[in-house]
XYZ file of C-alpha atoms in Angstrom:
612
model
C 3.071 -27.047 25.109
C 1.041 -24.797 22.983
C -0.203 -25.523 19.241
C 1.689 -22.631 18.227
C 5.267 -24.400 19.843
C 4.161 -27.642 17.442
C 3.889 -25.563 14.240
C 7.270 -25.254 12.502
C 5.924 -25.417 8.955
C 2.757 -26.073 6.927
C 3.137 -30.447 6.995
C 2.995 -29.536 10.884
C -1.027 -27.704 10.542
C -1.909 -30.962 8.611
C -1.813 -32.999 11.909
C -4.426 -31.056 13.539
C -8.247 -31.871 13.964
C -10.625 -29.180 14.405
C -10.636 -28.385 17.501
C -6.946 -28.143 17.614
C -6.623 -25.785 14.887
C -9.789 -23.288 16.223
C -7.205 -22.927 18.910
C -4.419 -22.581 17.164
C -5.689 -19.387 15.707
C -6.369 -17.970 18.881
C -2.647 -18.443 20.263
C -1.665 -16.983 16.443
C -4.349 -13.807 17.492
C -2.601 -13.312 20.753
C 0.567 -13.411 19.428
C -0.212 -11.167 17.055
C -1.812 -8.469 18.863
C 1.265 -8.773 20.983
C 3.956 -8.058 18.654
C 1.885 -5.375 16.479
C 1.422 -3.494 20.448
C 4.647 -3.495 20.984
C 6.053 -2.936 16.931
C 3.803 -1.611 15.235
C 1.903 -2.676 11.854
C -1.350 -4.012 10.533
C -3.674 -5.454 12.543
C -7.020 -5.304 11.850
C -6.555 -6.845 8.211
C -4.126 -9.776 9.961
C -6.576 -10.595 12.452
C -9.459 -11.022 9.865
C -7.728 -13.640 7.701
C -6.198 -15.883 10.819
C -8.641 -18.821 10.427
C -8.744 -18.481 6.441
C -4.884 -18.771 6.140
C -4.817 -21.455 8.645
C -7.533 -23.601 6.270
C -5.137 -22.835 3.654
C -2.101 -23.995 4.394
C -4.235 -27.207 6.080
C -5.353 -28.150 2.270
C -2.900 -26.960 -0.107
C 0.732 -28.089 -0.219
C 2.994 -24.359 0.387
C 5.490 -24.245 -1.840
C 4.217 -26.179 -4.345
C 0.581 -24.767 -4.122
C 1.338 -20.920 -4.957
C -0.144 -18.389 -2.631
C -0.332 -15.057 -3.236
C -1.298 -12.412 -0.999
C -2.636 -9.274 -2.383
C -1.298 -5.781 -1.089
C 0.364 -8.538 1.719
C -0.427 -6.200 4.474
C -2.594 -10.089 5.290
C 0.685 -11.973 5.513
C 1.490 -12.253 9.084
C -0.923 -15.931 9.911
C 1.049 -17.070 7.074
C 4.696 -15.922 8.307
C 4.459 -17.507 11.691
C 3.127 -20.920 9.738
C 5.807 -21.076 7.472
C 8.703 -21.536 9.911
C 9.180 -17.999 11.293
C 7.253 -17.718 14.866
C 10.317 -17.490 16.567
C 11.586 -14.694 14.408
C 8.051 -13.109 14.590
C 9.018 -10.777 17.271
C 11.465 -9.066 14.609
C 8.472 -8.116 12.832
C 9.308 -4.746 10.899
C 12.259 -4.027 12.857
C 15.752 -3.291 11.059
C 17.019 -6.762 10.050
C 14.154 -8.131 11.360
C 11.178 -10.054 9.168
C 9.125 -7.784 6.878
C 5.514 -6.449 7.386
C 4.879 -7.783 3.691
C 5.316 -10.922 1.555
C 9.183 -10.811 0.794
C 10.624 -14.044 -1.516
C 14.643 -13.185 0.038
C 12.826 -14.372 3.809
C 10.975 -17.637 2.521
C 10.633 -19.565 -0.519
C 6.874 -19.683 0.822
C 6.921 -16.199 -0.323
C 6.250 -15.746 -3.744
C 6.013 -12.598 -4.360
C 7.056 -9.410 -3.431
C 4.405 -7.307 -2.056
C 2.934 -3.818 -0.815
C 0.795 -2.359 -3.532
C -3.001 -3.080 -3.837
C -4.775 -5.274 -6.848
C -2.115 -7.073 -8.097
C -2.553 -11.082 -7.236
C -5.009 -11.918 -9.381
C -2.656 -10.669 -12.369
C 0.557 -12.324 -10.800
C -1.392 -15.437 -10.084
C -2.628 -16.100 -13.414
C 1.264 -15.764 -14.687
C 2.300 -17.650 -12.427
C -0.763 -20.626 -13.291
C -0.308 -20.576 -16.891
C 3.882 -20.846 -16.134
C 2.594 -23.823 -14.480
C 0.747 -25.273 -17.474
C 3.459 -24.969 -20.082
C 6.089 -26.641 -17.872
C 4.065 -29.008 -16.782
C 4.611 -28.483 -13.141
C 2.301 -29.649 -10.253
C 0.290 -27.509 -7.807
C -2.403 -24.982 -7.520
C -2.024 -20.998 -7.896
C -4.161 -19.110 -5.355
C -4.669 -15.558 -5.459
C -6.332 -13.769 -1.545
C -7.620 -10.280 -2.353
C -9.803 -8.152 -0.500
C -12.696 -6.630 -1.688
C -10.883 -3.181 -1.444
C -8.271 -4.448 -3.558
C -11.121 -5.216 -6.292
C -11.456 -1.188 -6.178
C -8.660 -0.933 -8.445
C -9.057 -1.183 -12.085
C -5.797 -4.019 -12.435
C -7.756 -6.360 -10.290
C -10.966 -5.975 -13.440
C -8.319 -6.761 -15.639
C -6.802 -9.413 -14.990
C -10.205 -10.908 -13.488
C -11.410 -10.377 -17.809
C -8.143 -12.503 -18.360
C -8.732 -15.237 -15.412
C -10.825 -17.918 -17.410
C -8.289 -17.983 -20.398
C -7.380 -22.056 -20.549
C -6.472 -22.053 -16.669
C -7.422 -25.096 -14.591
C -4.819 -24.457 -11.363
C -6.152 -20.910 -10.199
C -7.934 -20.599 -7.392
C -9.207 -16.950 -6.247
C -10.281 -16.006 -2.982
C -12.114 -13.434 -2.315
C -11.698 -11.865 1.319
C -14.755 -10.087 1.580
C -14.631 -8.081 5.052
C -16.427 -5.430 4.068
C -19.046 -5.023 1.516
C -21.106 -7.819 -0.142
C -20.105 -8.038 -3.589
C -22.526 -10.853 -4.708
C -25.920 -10.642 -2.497
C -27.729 -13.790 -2.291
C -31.575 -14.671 -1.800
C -32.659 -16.401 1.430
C -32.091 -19.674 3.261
C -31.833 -21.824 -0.107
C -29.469 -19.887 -1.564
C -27.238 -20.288 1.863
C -27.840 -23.976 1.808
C -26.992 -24.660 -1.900
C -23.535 -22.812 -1.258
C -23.385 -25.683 1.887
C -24.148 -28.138 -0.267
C -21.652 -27.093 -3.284
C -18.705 -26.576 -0.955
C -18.989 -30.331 -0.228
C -16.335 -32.413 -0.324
C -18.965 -35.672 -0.650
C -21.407 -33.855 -3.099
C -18.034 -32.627 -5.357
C -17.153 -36.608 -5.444
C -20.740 -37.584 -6.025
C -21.212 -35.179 -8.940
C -17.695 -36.162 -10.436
C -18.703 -39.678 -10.339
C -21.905 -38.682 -11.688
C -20.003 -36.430 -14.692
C -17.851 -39.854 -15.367
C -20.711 -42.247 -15.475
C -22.747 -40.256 -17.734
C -20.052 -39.531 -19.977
C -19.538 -43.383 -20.214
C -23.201 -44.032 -21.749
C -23.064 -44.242 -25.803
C -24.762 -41.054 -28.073
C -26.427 -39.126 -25.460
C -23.898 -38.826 -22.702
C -22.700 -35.425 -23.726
C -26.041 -34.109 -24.548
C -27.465 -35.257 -20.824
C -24.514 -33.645 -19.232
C -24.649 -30.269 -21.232
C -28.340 -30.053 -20.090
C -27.528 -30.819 -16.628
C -24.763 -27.837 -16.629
C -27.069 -25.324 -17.937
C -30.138 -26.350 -16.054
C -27.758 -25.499 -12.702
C -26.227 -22.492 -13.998
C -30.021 -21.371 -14.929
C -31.025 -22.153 -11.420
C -27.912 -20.593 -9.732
C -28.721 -17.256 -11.624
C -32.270 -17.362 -10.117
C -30.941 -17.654 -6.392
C -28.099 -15.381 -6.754
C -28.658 -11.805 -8.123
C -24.822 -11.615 -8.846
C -23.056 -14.124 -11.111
C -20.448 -11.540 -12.443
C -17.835 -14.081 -11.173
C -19.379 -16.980 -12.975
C -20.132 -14.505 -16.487
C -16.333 -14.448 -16.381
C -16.336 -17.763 -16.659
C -14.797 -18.650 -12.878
C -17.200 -21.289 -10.837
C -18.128 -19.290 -8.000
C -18.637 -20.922 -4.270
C -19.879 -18.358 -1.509
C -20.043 -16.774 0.603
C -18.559 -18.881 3.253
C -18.069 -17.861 6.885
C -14.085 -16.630 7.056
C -14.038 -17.892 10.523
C -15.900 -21.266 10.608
C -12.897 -23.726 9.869
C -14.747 -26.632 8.950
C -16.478 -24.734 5.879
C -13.465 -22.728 4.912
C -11.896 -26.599 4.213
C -14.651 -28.180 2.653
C -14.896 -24.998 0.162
C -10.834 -25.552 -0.388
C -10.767 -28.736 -1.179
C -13.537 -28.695 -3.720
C -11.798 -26.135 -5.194
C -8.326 -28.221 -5.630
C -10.045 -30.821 -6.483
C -11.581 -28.777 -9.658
C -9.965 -28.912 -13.323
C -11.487 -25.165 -13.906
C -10.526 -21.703 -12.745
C -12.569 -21.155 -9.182
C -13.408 -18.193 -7.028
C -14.179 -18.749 -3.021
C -16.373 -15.968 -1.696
C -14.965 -15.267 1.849
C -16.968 -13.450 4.321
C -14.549 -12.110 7.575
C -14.570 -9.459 10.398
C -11.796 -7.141 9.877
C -9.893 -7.125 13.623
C -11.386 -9.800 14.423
C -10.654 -11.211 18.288
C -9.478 -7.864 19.674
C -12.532 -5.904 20.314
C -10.992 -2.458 20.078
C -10.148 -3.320 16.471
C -13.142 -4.661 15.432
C -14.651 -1.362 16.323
C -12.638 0.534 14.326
C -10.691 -0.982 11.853
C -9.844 1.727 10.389
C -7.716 3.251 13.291
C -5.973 -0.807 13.432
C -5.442 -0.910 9.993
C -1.936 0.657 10.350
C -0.897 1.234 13.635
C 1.787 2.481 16.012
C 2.857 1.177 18.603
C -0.403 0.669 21.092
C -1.568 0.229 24.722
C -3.429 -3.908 24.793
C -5.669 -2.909 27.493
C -6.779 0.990 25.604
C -5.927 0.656 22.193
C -4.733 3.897 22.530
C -1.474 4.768 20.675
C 1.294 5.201 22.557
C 2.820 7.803 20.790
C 1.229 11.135 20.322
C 1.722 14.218 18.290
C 0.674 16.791 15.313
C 1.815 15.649 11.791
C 1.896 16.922 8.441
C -1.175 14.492 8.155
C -2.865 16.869 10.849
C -1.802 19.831 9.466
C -3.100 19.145 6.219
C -5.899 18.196 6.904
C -6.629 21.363 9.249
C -5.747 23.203 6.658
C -7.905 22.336 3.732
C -10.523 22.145 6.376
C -9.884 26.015 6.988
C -9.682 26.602 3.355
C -13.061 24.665 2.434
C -15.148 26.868 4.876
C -14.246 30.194 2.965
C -14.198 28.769 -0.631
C -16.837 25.992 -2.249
C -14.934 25.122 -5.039
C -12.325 23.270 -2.394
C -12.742 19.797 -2.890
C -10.781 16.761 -1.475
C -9.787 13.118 -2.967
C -8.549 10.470 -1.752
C -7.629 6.986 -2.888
C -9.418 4.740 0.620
C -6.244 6.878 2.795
C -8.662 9.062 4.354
C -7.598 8.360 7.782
C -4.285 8.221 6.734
C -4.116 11.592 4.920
C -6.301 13.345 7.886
C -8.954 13.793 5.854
C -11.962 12.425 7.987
C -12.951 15.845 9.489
C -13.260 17.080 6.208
C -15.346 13.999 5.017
C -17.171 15.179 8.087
C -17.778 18.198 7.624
C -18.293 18.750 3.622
C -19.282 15.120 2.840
C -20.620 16.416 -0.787
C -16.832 17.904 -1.657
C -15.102 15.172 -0.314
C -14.487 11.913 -2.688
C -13.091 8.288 -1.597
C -12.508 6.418 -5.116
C -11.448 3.296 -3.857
C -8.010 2.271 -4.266
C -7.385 3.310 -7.550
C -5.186 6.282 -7.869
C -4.999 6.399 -11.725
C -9.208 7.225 -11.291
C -8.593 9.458 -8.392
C -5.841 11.923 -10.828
C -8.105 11.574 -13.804
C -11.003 11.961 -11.490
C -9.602 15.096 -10.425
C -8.674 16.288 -13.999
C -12.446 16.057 -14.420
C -12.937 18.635 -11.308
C -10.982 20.616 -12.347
C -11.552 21.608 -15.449
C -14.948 22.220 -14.568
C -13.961 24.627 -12.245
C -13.282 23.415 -8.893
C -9.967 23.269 -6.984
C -9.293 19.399 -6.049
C -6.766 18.494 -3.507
C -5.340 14.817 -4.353
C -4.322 13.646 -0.967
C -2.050 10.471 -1.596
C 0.946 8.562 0.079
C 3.979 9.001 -2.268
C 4.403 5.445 -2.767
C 1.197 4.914 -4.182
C 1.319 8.243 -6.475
C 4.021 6.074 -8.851
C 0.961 4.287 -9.599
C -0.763 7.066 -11.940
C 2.143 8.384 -13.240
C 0.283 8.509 -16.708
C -2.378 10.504 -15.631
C -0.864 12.694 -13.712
C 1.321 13.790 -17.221
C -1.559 12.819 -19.626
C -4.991 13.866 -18.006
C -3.183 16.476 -15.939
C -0.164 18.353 -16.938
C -1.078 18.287 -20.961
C -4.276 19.554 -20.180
C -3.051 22.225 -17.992
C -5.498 21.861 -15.751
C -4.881 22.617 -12.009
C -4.637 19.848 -9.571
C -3.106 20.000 -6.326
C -1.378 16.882 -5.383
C -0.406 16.461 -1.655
C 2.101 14.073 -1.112
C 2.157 12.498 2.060
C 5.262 9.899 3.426
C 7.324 11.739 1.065
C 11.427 10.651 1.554
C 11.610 7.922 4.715
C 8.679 5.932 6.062
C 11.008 3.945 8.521
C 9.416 0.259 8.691
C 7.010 -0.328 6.090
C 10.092 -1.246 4.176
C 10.742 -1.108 0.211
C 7.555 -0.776 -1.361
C 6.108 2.216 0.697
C 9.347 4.128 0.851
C 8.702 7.789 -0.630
C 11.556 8.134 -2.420
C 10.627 8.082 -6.335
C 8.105 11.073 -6.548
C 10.864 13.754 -6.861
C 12.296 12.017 -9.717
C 9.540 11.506 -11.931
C 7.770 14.625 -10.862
C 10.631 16.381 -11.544
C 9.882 15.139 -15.724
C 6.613 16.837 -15.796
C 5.992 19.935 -17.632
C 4.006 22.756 -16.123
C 4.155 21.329 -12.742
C 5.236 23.248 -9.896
C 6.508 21.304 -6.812
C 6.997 22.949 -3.641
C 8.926 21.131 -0.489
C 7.574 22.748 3.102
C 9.394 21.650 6.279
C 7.132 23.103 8.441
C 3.698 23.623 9.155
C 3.051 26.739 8.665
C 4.639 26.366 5.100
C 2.592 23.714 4.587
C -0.079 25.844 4.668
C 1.244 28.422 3.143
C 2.555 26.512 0.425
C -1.312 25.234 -0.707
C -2.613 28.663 -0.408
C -0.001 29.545 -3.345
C -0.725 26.235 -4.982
C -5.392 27.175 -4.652
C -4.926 30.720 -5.538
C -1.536 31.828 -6.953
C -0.642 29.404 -9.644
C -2.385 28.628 -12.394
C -1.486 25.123 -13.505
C -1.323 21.570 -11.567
C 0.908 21.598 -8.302
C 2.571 18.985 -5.712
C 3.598 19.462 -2.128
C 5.458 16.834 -0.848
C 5.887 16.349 3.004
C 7.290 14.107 5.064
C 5.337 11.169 7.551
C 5.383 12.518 11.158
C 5.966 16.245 12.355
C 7.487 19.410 11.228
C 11.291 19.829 10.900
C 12.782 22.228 13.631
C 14.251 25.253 12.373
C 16.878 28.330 13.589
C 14.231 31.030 15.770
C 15.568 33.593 13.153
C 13.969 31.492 10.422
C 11.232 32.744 8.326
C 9.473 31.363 5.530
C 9.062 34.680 2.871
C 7.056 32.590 0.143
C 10.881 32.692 -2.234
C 11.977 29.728 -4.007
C 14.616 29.266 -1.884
C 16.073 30.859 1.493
C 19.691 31.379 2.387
C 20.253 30.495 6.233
C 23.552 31.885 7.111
C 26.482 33.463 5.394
C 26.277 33.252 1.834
C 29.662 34.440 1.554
C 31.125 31.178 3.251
C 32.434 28.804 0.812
C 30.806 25.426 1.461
C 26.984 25.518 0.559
C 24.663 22.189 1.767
C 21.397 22.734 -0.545
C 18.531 20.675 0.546
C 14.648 20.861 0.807
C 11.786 19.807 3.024
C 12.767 17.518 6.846
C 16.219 17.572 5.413
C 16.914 20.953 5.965
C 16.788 20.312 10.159
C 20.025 18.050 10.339
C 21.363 20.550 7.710
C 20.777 23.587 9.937
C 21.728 21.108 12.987
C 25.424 21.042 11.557
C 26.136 24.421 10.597
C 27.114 24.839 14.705
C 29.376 22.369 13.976
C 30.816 23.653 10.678
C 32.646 26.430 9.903
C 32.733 28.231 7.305
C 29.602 26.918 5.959
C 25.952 27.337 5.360
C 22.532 25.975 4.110
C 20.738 26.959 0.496
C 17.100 25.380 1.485
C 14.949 24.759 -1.557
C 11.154 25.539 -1.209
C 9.948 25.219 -4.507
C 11.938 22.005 -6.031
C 10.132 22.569 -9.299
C 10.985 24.564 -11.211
C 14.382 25.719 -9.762
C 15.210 29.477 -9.737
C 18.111 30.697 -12.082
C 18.270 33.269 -9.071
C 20.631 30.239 -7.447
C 23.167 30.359 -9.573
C 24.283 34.263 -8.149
C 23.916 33.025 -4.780
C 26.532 30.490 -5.519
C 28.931 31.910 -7.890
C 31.764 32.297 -5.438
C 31.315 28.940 -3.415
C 33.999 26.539 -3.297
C 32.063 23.279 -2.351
C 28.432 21.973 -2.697
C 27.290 19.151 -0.962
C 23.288 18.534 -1.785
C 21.391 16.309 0.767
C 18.177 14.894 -0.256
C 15.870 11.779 0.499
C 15.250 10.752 -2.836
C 16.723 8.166 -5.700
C 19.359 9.709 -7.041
C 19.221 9.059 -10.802
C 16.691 12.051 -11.809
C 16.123 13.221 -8.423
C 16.495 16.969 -7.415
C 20.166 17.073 -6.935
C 20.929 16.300 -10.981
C 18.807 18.623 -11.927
C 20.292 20.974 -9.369
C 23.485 20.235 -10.689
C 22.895 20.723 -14.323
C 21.247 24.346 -13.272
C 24.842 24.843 -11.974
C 26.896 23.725 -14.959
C 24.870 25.591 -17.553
C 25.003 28.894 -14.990
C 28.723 28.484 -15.012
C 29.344 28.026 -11.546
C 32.473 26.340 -10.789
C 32.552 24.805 -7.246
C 33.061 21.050 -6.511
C 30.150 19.163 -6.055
C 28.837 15.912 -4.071
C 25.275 14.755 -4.139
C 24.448 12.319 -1.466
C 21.079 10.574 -1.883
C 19.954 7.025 -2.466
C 21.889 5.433 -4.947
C 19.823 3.072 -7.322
C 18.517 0.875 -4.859
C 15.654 0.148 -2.623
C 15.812 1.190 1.064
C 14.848 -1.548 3.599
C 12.989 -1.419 6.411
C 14.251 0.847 9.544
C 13.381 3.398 11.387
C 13.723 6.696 9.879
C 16.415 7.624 12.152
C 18.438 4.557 11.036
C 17.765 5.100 7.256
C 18.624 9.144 7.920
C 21.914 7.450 9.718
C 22.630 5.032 6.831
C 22.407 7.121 3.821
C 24.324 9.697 5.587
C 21.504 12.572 6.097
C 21.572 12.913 9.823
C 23.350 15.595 11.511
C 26.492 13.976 12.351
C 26.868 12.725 8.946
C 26.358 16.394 7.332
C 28.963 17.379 9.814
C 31.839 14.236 8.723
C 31.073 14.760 5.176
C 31.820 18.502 5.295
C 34.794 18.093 7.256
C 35.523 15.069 4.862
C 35.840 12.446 6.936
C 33.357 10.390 5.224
């Protein structure tokens, strides 16, 4: 029997010596690399943390103790310890167990994830809840040092000392060094802090002291500063500690024995404490530890290559080619990105004009504002960003952007599905608040080559910010009589039919799909979403029925604001908008979601015939 087949819940890891655990993690590994071969998800990030999460759940008590994962893209050690191995080959699938922390699968759980920099924050609320109702247990935020890159992790770290003795932070540090240390005695003093002996021995010390009459209080303030004097002198960094947190670190993220001792000095303490975690990203499968990056979020993958096993040009690619093309004739083209350069195929360009190309960190609200900056100093930024993540600077994209005027050009990748990611990275919101913005134009390309078409209008033919919003994966297929004329909107078929589906962007392929199906009918495709042409209205004045398709929420999304363009243009034709209807979409694959919310072919094809 393996470790892994003794392991039903946390109480089970607690039963396991050393040795028994070191191999524990590599049957978790194994079955890890596995599942994300064969289903896709991260890897590189999961593999890094095996031997961390393992140490915690050995010391703290999982419900009880509080552990949040930041971003949660970290979770998966944690899932298969918490009584879902044998559901762990469901990862990300439809009905299957999320890629993320999700409270509805566990009450170990306890919060809903996906975003960057937000633990810290939740954990504190969730500590000082705690504290007023007097319940037991520790509160322990894991964060990565990327995570720190975005400003909410600063903030709530400024609010982290404020009368909190159950928090516990750990840093995951798997990248860059974030507090440097001098030498061989600055090593051993973190050994000899992390103690589980020395913490008793100094408690005892604390307690004895405290006993003696007059000058107890004085010896032990002199004792505290005298340490935090010498501490300063052996570690260049004490940012951590200046925030008042007692700092321990850094401590190997993969030697088991230290990651315990560390843990349970930390429980043990009545103040708020931060772990310094050093770990390999990917580490145990060599091909990831290469190139993290690449195993960060991943396909579906060959074991023995690493190679993905699926294969093919996206609007990534495309976009990236693109700006590539437009960079070499123009050096005002620069390109931003919020750490998605891989993801956004921006790396040739990084390549290529390293100077024009800019990685904040995540932290998109500094990336917009960033750009505002460029901009109105007379360069043309490209904002390259996932549409999920784009919610997150809504303000500055209407506040250091719009108001200003200034011209920004804001590609929106995973725009509509994104199949198995699930709820939080679905990109189905940007169409309704974008739609809000003044002086924004928002164009909608189903294609490559009006992709590219589409940011040549946005660099050189409008004069205030612009979005394009595509889809994850590749171009939509289109009639061969189809051609993109740089209008609005295009009419494909008879106009003079009298059911019209209006859609925009991959939607209009299952649209054009069904017109062989339907008579009498034909397909109003929307380039430009924002702002919608008046020019509609006469296109439509005679039709009978409207049905409007699109991947987006529907309270604010393109098809209200489609229909009140109709109602105020007098056109009098019955109308259905079918859409997502105020609620989040759950993890699929984009076929199934298409299927479910009634935007695949055959479902254009029943609706119109009004069978569903």
């Amino acid at each position: 029997m393996s470790y892994l087949d003794k392991v039903n819940s946390p109480k089970d890891i607690k039963k396991l010596n050393i040795d028994e655990l070191d191999e524990l993690c590599q049957e978790i590994r194994s079955l890890m690399i596995k599942t994300v071969s064969e289903n896709g998800g991260h890897l590189a990030s999961n593999l890094g943390v095996v031997e961390l999460t393992v140490a915690l759940h050995k010391v703290f008590n999982s419900p009880t103790d509080q552990i949040v994962f930041d971003v949660g893209h970290q979770c998966y050690t944690h899932k298969i310890l918490t009584g879902r191995r044998k559901e762990f080959s469901t990862l990300r699938t439809e009905n299957g167990i999320s890629g993320f922390t999700r409270p509805v699968e566990s009450p170990h759980d306890i919060f809903s994830s996906g975003h960057s920099s937000t633990s810290v924050s939740a954990a504190i609320g969730l500590a000082k809840a705690k504290a007023l109702k007097g319940d037991k247990g520790k509160v322990i935020a894991v964060i990565g040092d990327g995570a720190l890159t975005g400003g909410l992790a600063y903030e709530a770290l400024n609010n982290s000392s404020i009368d909190t003795d159950n928090l516990i932070i750990i840093l995951n540090d798997n990248d860059m060094s974030i507090s440097k240390n001098v030498g061989s005695v600055a090593k051993e003093l973190t050994h000899i802090r992390t103690s589980p002996k020395y913490y008793r021995f100094k408690s005892k010390v604390s307690r004895g002291l405290a006993k003696i009459p007059k000058f107890g209080a004085q010896i032990t303030r002199f004792i505290t500063v005298t340490n935090q004097r010498i501490r300063k002198k052996l570690y260049h960094s004490t940012f951590f500690e200046d925030l008042g947190l007692r700092y321990y670190g850094p401590i190997d993220g993969h030697d088991m024995q230290s990651l315990i001792d560390a843990l349970t000095v930390a429980k043990a303490h009545s103040h708020s404490v931060l772990i310094h975690v050093s770990t390999v990203k990917g580490k145990g499968y060599d091909f990831a530890e290469k190139n993290p990056s690449k195993f960060h979020g991943i396909g579906k993958f060959n074991i023995d290559t690493g190679e993905p096993l699926s294969k093919g040009k996206t609007f990534s690619d495309a976009f990236g080619e693109n700006l590539l093309s437009f960079a070499e004739k123009d050096s005002r083209i620069c390109a931003i990105t919020a750490a998605m350069a891989t993801g956004t195929g921006l790396v040739n360009f990084a390549n290529k004009y390293p100077k024009r190309f800019f990685d904040v960190g995540i932290a998109e609200q500094h990336a917009v504002t960033f750009s505002s900056g460029l901009a109105k100093n007379g360069m043309i930024p490209f904002f390259a960003v996932y549409s999920t993540f784009l919610q997150r600077s809504y303000d500055q994209l209407v506040h250091d952007v719009a108001m200003q005027g200034l011209k920004v050009i804001f590609c929106i990748d995973r725009a509509g599905f994104v199949g198995e990611d699930g709820e939080s990275h679905q990109g189905v919101f940007d169409t309704a608040y974008l739609m809000s913005v003044p002086d924004l134009t928002v164009f909608a390309p189903a294609t490559f080559d009006e992709l590219s078409s589409m940011m040549y209008q946005a660099a050189y033919k409008e004069e205030k910010a612009v979005a394009i919003r595509y889809p994850r994966g590749g171009q939509a297929v289109l009639p061969e009589n189809y051609k993109y004329e740089k209008h609005a909107f295009d009419v494909i078929g008879d106009s003079s039919n009298d059911i019209c589906l209006v859609t925009y962007g991959r939607e209009t392929e299952p649209c054009c799909k069904a017109l062989k199906e339907c008579d009498n009918a034909f397909v109003l495709k929307l380039n430009k979403i924002k702002p919608l042409s008046s020019e509609i209205a006469d296109v439509l004045k005679n039709t009978k029925k409207i049905f409007f398709l699109e991947e987006g929420i529907k309270s604010g999304g393109v098809g209200e604001c489609f229909a009140e363009l109709l109602l105020e243009n007098g056109v009098n034709a019955e109308y259905r908008h079918i859409c997502i209807n105020d609620e989040f979409v759950k993890q699929a694959s984009v076929d199934s979601q298409l299927k479910k919310y009634c935007l695949d072919a055959q479902s254009v094809i029943d609706i119109v015939n009004e069978k569903i």
